[in-house]
Amino acid sequence: MQNKKRSLTGDRPTGRLHIGHYFGSLQNRVKMQEDDSIERFVMIADVQALTDNFNNPQKVRDNVYQVLLDYLSVGIDPEKTTIFLQSMIPELAELTVYYSNLVTLARLERNPTVKTEIAQKRELFGESVTYGFLGYPVSQAADITAFEGELVPVGEDQLPLIEQCREIVRKFNSIYGETLKEPKAVLSSNKRIKGLDGNEKMGKSLGNAIYLSDSEEEITKKVMGALTDPGRIRKDDLGNPDVCMVAYYHELFSKDEIKTVCEECRAGKRGCVDCKKQLAKNIIEELRPIREKRKYYEERPELLEKILKDGTKKAQEIAKETMRKVKESMKLNYFEE
Ligand code: ATP
Ligand code: MG
């Protein structure tokens, strides 16, 4: 057990998970389950979700179970991966306080992911962002280091956050002595999946996603509305699959057909409507086992509760141990027996 590397990943319960998560991170996590040299943790980041949903606690609560269902339905196995709830580990909040001394405001404001997200959340934050949101990378550093997560399988948008975590770790270790482990991001080959609207990122808070739990009708409707080559008006106009979201998703879901799809599109021999229907059918088929597994768990709420409770209990013990080390290094180890 001692020599095993730990991996930590998580998702914010801000909505159900989508195909961006599936290709960008979930598949990687499932694959990792075959590797016995890794001890795996997956966190439902409800505290982080509150940073931009503090005014909507019910949404966060409901989505904790939605995200848990998504995990189980894609094959994250609670026997092999510890699934836990962030808010039930108070040590994470405690570590966040200590780490917040090790990062400057200017550094947080420069973080490109946080910058983009603040710009997208003008409606919520107005002209001035909250302390909690600006500081979420610090809390994320607490999450990763509390579990000594050396491997962090994430999408590309998370790289600046992992870098920030590494800086905090180095600073901590240089001041208080070698205590924390520096994490490494593990990127999948699909680093970032684009949205149905052509946006660079499919995001659950951006309204441009195909969810793993979408019904057949929903999938079809979304695919029919996906952005296609805007220069193509009539069926026999020559198309450009490079600027078409339908071709983009064919690449993920229609591996065998992708060559024909692109050739026919460029030659003006393929109508967008037929092309979309074919894509919808392939997505529906690929996601079918996921939908079926989800249904199994949906019908067993007590099992869901047990999985989350057991995982959280295990995570609590590990975070306590890290906290003990951190307090010792920081000379805060008062009243110890
Ligand atoms: P939100 O919009 O609420 O931030 P999100 O869709 O960005 O939601 P997160 O919970 O923030 O999802 O991210 C969970 C994980 O999924 C992260 O590792 C992130 O990099 C990855 N991820 C999210 N969206 C994509 C995407 N479009 N392509 C690839 N990976 C993604
Ligand atoms: Mg996000």
Coordinates of C-alpha atoms and ligand atoms in Angstrom, one line a residue:
M1 CA 0.0 0.0 0.0
Q2 CA 2.8 2.4 1.0
N3 CA 4.5 2.5 -2.4
K4 CA 1.4 3.1 -4.3
K5 CA 0.9 6.4 -6.1
R6 CA -2.4 8.1 -5.5
S7 CA -4.5 9.7 -8.1
L8 CA -7.1 12.4 -7.4
T9 CA -9.7 13.8 -9.7
G10 CA -13.0 15.4 -9.2
D11 CA -16.0 17.1 -10.8
R12 CA -18.1 20.0 -9.6
P13 CA -21.7 19.0 -9.0
T14 CA -23.0 21.9 -11.1
G15 CA -24.8 19.7 -13.6
R16 CA -24.8 16.2 -15.0
L17 CA -21.6 15.1 -16.8
H18 CA -21.3 15.2 -20.6
I19 CA -19.4 13.7 -23.4
G20 CA -16.6 16.2 -22.9
H21 CA -16.1 14.7 -19.4
Y22 CA -16.4 11.2 -20.9
F23 CA -13.6 11.6 -23.5
G24 CA -11.6 14.2 -21.6
S25 CA -11.4 12.5 -18.2
L26 CA -13.8 9.7 -17.3
Q27 CA -12.5 7.2 -19.8
N28 CA -9.0 7.8 -18.4
R29 CA -10.2 7.2 -14.8
V30 CA -11.9 3.9 -15.8
K31 CA -8.7 2.8 -17.6
M32 CA -6.6 3.6 -14.5
Q33 CA -8.7 1.1 -12.5
E34 CA -6.7 -1.7 -14.2
D35 CA -3.4 -0.3 -12.8
D36 CA -2.7 -1.9 -9.5
S37 CA 0.1 0.5 -8.7
I38 CA -2.3 3.4 -8.3
E39 CA -4.7 4.1 -5.4
R40 CA -7.6 6.1 -6.9
F41 CA -9.8 8.8 -5.4
V42 CA -12.6 10.7 -7.1
M43 CA -14.1 13.7 -5.3
I44 CA -17.4 15.3 -5.9
A45 CA -16.4 18.9 -5.4
D46 CA -19.5 20.4 -3.8
V47 CA -17.6 23.1 -1.9
Q48 CA -16.0 24.3 -5.2
A49 CA -19.4 24.2 -6.9
L50 CA -20.6 26.6 -4.3
T51 CA -18.0 29.2 -5.2
D52 CA -20.1 30.2 -8.2
N53 CA -23.4 28.6 -7.0
F54 CA -23.5 29.9 -3.4
N55 CA -27.0 31.3 -4.1
N56 CA -28.3 27.9 -5.3
P57 CA -27.6 25.2 -2.7
Q58 CA -30.4 23.0 -3.9
K59 CA -28.8 22.8 -7.4
V60 CA -25.5 21.7 -5.9
R61 CA -27.2 19.1 -3.6
D62 CA -29.2 17.6 -6.4
N63 CA -26.2 17.4 -8.7
V64 CA -24.1 15.5 -6.1
Y65 CA -26.3 12.5 -6.8
Q66 CA -26.4 13.2 -10.6
V67 CA -22.6 13.2 -10.8
L68 CA -22.4 10.1 -8.6
L69 CA -24.8 8.3 -11.0
D70 CA -22.7 9.5 -14.0
Y71 CA -19.6 8.0 -12.4
L72 CA -21.2 4.6 -11.7
S73 CA -22.8 4.5 -15.1
V74 CA -19.5 4.9 -17.0
G75 CA -17.9 2.2 -15.0
I76 CA -16.1 4.0 -12.1
D77 CA -16.2 1.1 -9.6
P78 CA -16.5 2.0 -5.9
E79 CA -14.5 -1.2 -5.1
K80 CA -11.6 0.1 -7.1
T81 CA -12.0 3.9 -6.7
T82 CA -12.8 5.8 -3.6
I83 CA -15.6 8.2 -4.3
F84 CA -16.1 10.9 -1.7
L85 CA -17.8 14.2 -0.9
Q86 CA -15.7 17.3 -0.5
S87 CA -17.8 19.1 2.1
M88 CA -17.6 16.2 4.5
I89 CA -13.8 16.6 4.8
P90 CA -13.3 19.7 7.0
E91 CA -9.5 19.2 6.8
L92 CA -9.7 20.5 3.2
A93 CA -11.1 23.8 4.4
E94 CA -8.5 24.0 7.1
L95 CA -5.6 23.3 4.6
T96 CA -7.1 26.0 2.3
V97 CA -6.6 28.6 5.1
Y98 CA -3.0 27.7 5.6
Y99 CA -2.2 27.6 1.8
S100 CA -3.9 30.9 1.2
N101 CA -0.8 32.6 2.8
L102 CA 1.4 31.1 0.1
V103 CA -0.2 32.6 -2.9
T104 CA -0.5 36.3 -3.9
L105 CA -3.7 38.0 -5.2
A106 CA -1.8 39.0 -8.4
R107 CA -0.9 35.3 -9.0
L108 CA -4.5 34.2 -8.7
E109 CA -5.7 37.0 -10.9
R110 CA -3.3 35.9 -13.6
N111 CA -4.5 32.3 -13.7
P112 CA -5.9 32.1 -17.3
T113 CA -8.6 29.5 -16.5
V114 CA -9.9 31.6 -13.6
K115 CA -9.7 34.7 -15.8
T116 CA -11.9 33.1 -18.5
E117 CA -14.3 31.8 -16.0
I118 CA -14.7 35.2 -14.3
A119 CA -15.4 36.8 -17.7
Q120 CA -18.1 34.1 -18.3
K121 CA -19.7 34.8 -14.9
R122 CA -20.3 38.5 -15.2
E123 CA -23.9 38.1 -14.5
L124 CA -23.2 36.5 -11.2
F125 CA -20.2 38.5 -10.1
G126 CA -20.8 41.9 -11.7
E127 CA -17.7 44.0 -11.7
S128 CA -16.1 42.4 -8.7
V129 CA -15.5 38.7 -8.1
T130 CA -15.8 37.0 -4.7
Y131 CA -12.8 36.1 -2.6
G132 CA -14.0 32.5 -2.6
F133 CA -14.1 32.1 -6.4
L134 CA -10.8 33.8 -7.0
G135 CA -9.3 31.5 -4.4
Y136 CA -10.7 28.3 -5.6
P137 CA -7.3 27.2 -7.0
V138 CA -6.0 27.3 -3.4
S139 CA -8.8 25.1 -2.2
Q140 CA -8.1 22.8 -5.2
A141 CA -4.5 22.6 -4.1
A142 CA -5.7 21.5 -0.7
D143 CA -7.9 18.8 -2.2
I144 CA -5.0 17.3 -4.2
T145 CA -2.4 17.5 -1.6
A146 CA -4.6 16.2 1.3
F147 CA -4.7 12.9 -0.5
E148 CA -1.1 13.1 -1.7
G149 CA -2.4 12.9 -5.2
E150 CA 0.6 12.6 -7.4
L151 CA -1.4 11.9 -10.5
V152 CA -4.3 14.2 -11.5
P153 CA -6.1 13.1 -14.7
V154 CA -7.8 16.2 -16.0
G155 CA -8.9 18.2 -19.1
E156 CA -6.7 20.9 -20.5
D157 CA -8.6 23.7 -18.8
Q158 CA -7.2 22.4 -15.5
L159 CA -3.5 22.7 -16.3
P160 CA -3.0 26.2 -14.9
L161 CA -4.7 25.0 -11.7
I162 CA -2.4 22.1 -11.3
E163 CA 0.6 24.4 -12.0
Q164 CA -0.7 26.7 -9.2
C165 CA -1.0 23.7 -6.9
R166 CA 2.6 22.7 -7.7
E167 CA 3.8 26.2 -6.8
I168 CA 2.0 26.1 -3.5
V169 CA 3.5 22.8 -2.7
R170 CA 7.0 24.0 -3.4
K171 CA 6.5 27.1 -1.3
F172 CA 5.1 25.1 1.5
N173 CA 7.9 22.6 1.5
S174 CA 10.6 25.3 1.3
I175 CA 9.2 27.2 4.3
Y176 CA 7.9 24.4 6.5
G177 CA 10.1 21.5 5.4
E178 CA 9.5 18.7 3.0
T179 CA 5.9 17.7 3.7
L180 CA 3.7 17.7 0.6
K181 CA 3.9 15.8 -2.7
E182 CA 4.0 17.7 -5.9
P183 CA 1.2 16.5 -8.3
K184 CA 1.4 15.9 -12.0
A185 CA -1.5 16.4 -14.5
V186 CA -2.3 13.5 -16.7
L187 CA -3.9 14.6 -19.9
S188 CA -6.0 12.3 -22.1
S189 CA -5.5 12.4 -25.9
N190 CA -8.9 14.2 -26.0
K191 CA -7.8 17.2 -24.0
R192 CA -10.7 19.4 -24.6
I193 CA -14.0 18.6 -26.3
K194 CA -15.7 21.5 -28.0
G195 CA -19.4 22.5 -27.5
L196 CA -22.4 21.9 -29.8
D197 CA -22.3 25.7 -30.5
G198 CA -18.6 25.5 -31.6
N199 CA -17.4 27.0 -28.3
E200 CA -13.8 25.8 -27.5
K201 CA -15.1 23.9 -24.5
M202 CA -18.2 21.9 -23.9
G203 CA -19.1 22.9 -20.3
K204 CA -22.0 21.8 -18.1
S205 CA -22.5 25.5 -17.1
L206 CA -22.4 26.7 -20.7
G207 CA -25.6 25.1 -22.2
N208 CA -23.7 23.5 -25.1
A209 CA -23.4 19.9 -23.9
I210 CA -24.6 16.4 -24.8
Y211 CA -25.1 14.8 -21.4
L212 CA -24.3 11.1 -20.8
S213 CA -27.8 10.8 -19.4
D214 CA -29.6 12.5 -22.3
S215 CA -32.5 10.5 -23.7
E216 CA -32.5 9.4 -27.3
E217 CA -34.9 12.2 -28.2
E218 CA -32.7 14.8 -26.5
I219 CA -29.6 13.6 -28.2
T220 CA -31.3 13.7 -31.6
K221 CA -32.6 17.2 -30.9
K222 CA -29.2 18.5 -29.9
V223 CA -27.4 17.0 -32.8
M224 CA -29.9 18.4 -35.2
G225 CA -29.2 21.9 -33.8
A226 CA -25.4 21.6 -33.8
L227 CA -23.3 24.1 -35.6
T228 CA -22.4 23.1 -39.2
D229 CA -20.3 24.8 -41.9
P230 CA -22.0 28.3 -42.1
G231 CA -20.8 28.7 -45.7
R232 CA -22.9 25.7 -46.8
I233 CA -26.4 26.6 -47.7
R234 CA -27.6 24.1 -50.2
K235 CA -27.0 20.3 -50.2
D236 CA -24.7 20.4 -53.2
D237 CA -22.6 23.3 -51.9
L238 CA -19.1 22.0 -51.2
G239 CA -18.8 21.6 -47.4
N240 CA -15.8 22.1 -45.0
P241 CA -15.9 19.5 -42.2
D242 CA -13.1 21.4 -40.4
V243 CA -15.6 24.0 -39.3
C244 CA -18.5 21.7 -38.7
M245 CA -19.3 20.4 -35.2
V246 CA -21.1 17.4 -36.7
A247 CA -18.0 16.2 -38.4
Y248 CA -16.1 16.9 -35.2
Y249 CA -18.3 14.6 -33.2
H250 CA -18.3 12.0 -36.0
E251 CA -14.6 11.8 -35.3
L252 CA -15.3 10.7 -31.8
F253 CA -18.3 8.5 -32.3
S254 CA -18.1 7.3 -35.9
K255 CA -14.4 6.1 -36.3
D256 CA -15.2 3.7 -39.1
E257 CA -17.2 6.2 -41.1
I258 CA -15.3 9.4 -40.6
K259 CA -13.3 9.2 -43.8
T260 CA -16.4 8.8 -45.9
V261 CA -18.2 11.6 -44.0
C262 CA -15.5 14.1 -44.7
E263 CA -15.0 13.1 -48.4
E264 CA -18.7 13.2 -49.2
C265 CA -19.1 16.6 -47.3
R266 CA -16.2 18.2 -49.2
A267 CA -17.6 16.9 -52.5
G268 CA -21.1 18.2 -51.7
K269 CA -22.5 14.7 -51.9
R270 CA -23.8 14.5 -48.4
G271 CA -26.7 16.5 -46.9
C272 CA -26.2 17.9 -43.4
V273 CA -29.6 16.5 -42.2
D274 CA -28.6 12.9 -43.1
C275 CA -25.2 13.4 -41.7
K276 CA -26.7 14.6 -38.4
K277 CA -29.1 11.7 -38.3
Q278 CA -26.3 9.3 -38.7
L279 CA -24.3 10.9 -35.9
A280 CA -27.3 11.0 -33.5
K281 CA -27.8 7.3 -34.1
N282 CA -24.1 6.5 -33.4
I283 CA -24.1 8.6 -30.2
I284 CA -27.3 7.0 -29.0
E285 CA -25.8 3.5 -29.5
E286 CA -22.5 4.3 -27.8
L287 CA -24.2 5.8 -24.8
R288 CA -26.8 3.1 -24.5
P289 CA -25.0 0.9 -22.0
I290 CA -24.2 4.0 -19.9
R291 CA -27.9 5.0 -19.8
E292 CA -28.9 1.4 -18.9
K293 CA -26.4 1.2 -16.0
R294 CA -27.6 4.6 -14.8
K295 CA -31.1 3.3 -14.6
Y296 CA -30.0 0.4 -12.4
Y297 CA -28.4 2.7 -9.9
E298 CA -31.2 5.3 -10.1
E299 CA -33.6 2.6 -8.8
R300 CA -31.3 2.0 -5.8
P301 CA -30.9 5.2 -3.8
E302 CA -29.8 3.4 -0.6
L303 CA -26.9 1.9 -2.5
L304 CA -25.9 5.3 -3.8
E305 CA -25.9 6.7 -0.3
K306 CA -23.8 3.8 1.0
I307 CA -21.2 4.2 -1.7
L308 CA -20.8 7.9 -1.0
K309 CA -20.7 7.4 2.8
D310 CA -18.2 4.5 2.7
G311 CA -15.9 6.4 0.3
T312 CA -16.1 9.6 2.3
K313 CA -15.2 7.7 5.5
K314 CA -12.1 6.3 3.9
A315 CA -11.1 9.7 2.5
Q316 CA -11.6 11.3 5.9
E317 CA -9.0 9.1 7.5
I318 CA -6.4 10.0 4.9
A319 CA -7.0 13.7 5.1
K320 CA -6.7 13.6 8.9
E321 CA -3.3 12.0 8.5
T322 CA -2.1 14.6 6.1
M323 CA -3.4 17.3 8.4
R324 CA -1.4 15.9 11.2
K325 CA 1.8 16.1 9.2
V326 CA 1.0 19.6 8.0
K327 CA 0.3 20.9 11.5
E328 CA 3.5 19.3 12.7
S329 CA 5.5 21.0 10.0
M330 CA 3.8 24.3 10.7
K331 CA 4.4 24.0 14.5
L332 CA 0.6 23.9 15.1
N333 CA 0.6 20.5 16.7
Y334 CA -0.9 21.6 20.0
F335 CA -2.6 19.5 22.6
E336 CA -1.5 16.2 21.0
E337 CA -1.8 13.1 23.1
Ligands
ATP1 P1 -18.4 23.9 -15.0 O1 -18.8 24.6 -16.3 O2 -19.5 24.0 -13.9 O3 -17.1 24.4 -14.5 P2 -17.2 21.7 -16.3 O4 -18.0 21.1 -17.5 O5 -16.1 22.6 -16.6 O6 -18.3 22.4 -15.4 P3 -15.8 20.5 -14.1 O7 -16.5 19.8 -13.0 O8 -15.3 21.9 -13.9 O9 -16.7 20.5 -15.4 O10 -14.6 19.7 -14.6 C1 -14.4 18.3 -14.3 C2 -13.3 17.7 -15.2 O11 -13.7 17.5 -16.5 C3 -12.0 18.5 -15.3 O12 -10.9 17.6 -15.2 C4 -12.1 19.2 -16.6 O13 -10.9 19.5 -17.2 C5 -12.8 18.1 -17.4 N1 -13.6 18.7 -18.5 C6 -14.7 19.6 -18.4 N2 -15.1 19.9 -19.6 C7 -14.3 19.3 -20.5 C8 -14.3 19.3 -21.9 N3 -15.2 20.0 -22.7 N4 -13.4 18.5 -22.5 C9 -12.5 17.8 -21.8 N5 -12.5 17.8 -20.5 C10 -13.4 18.5 -19.8
MG2 MG -15.1 23.7 -14.9

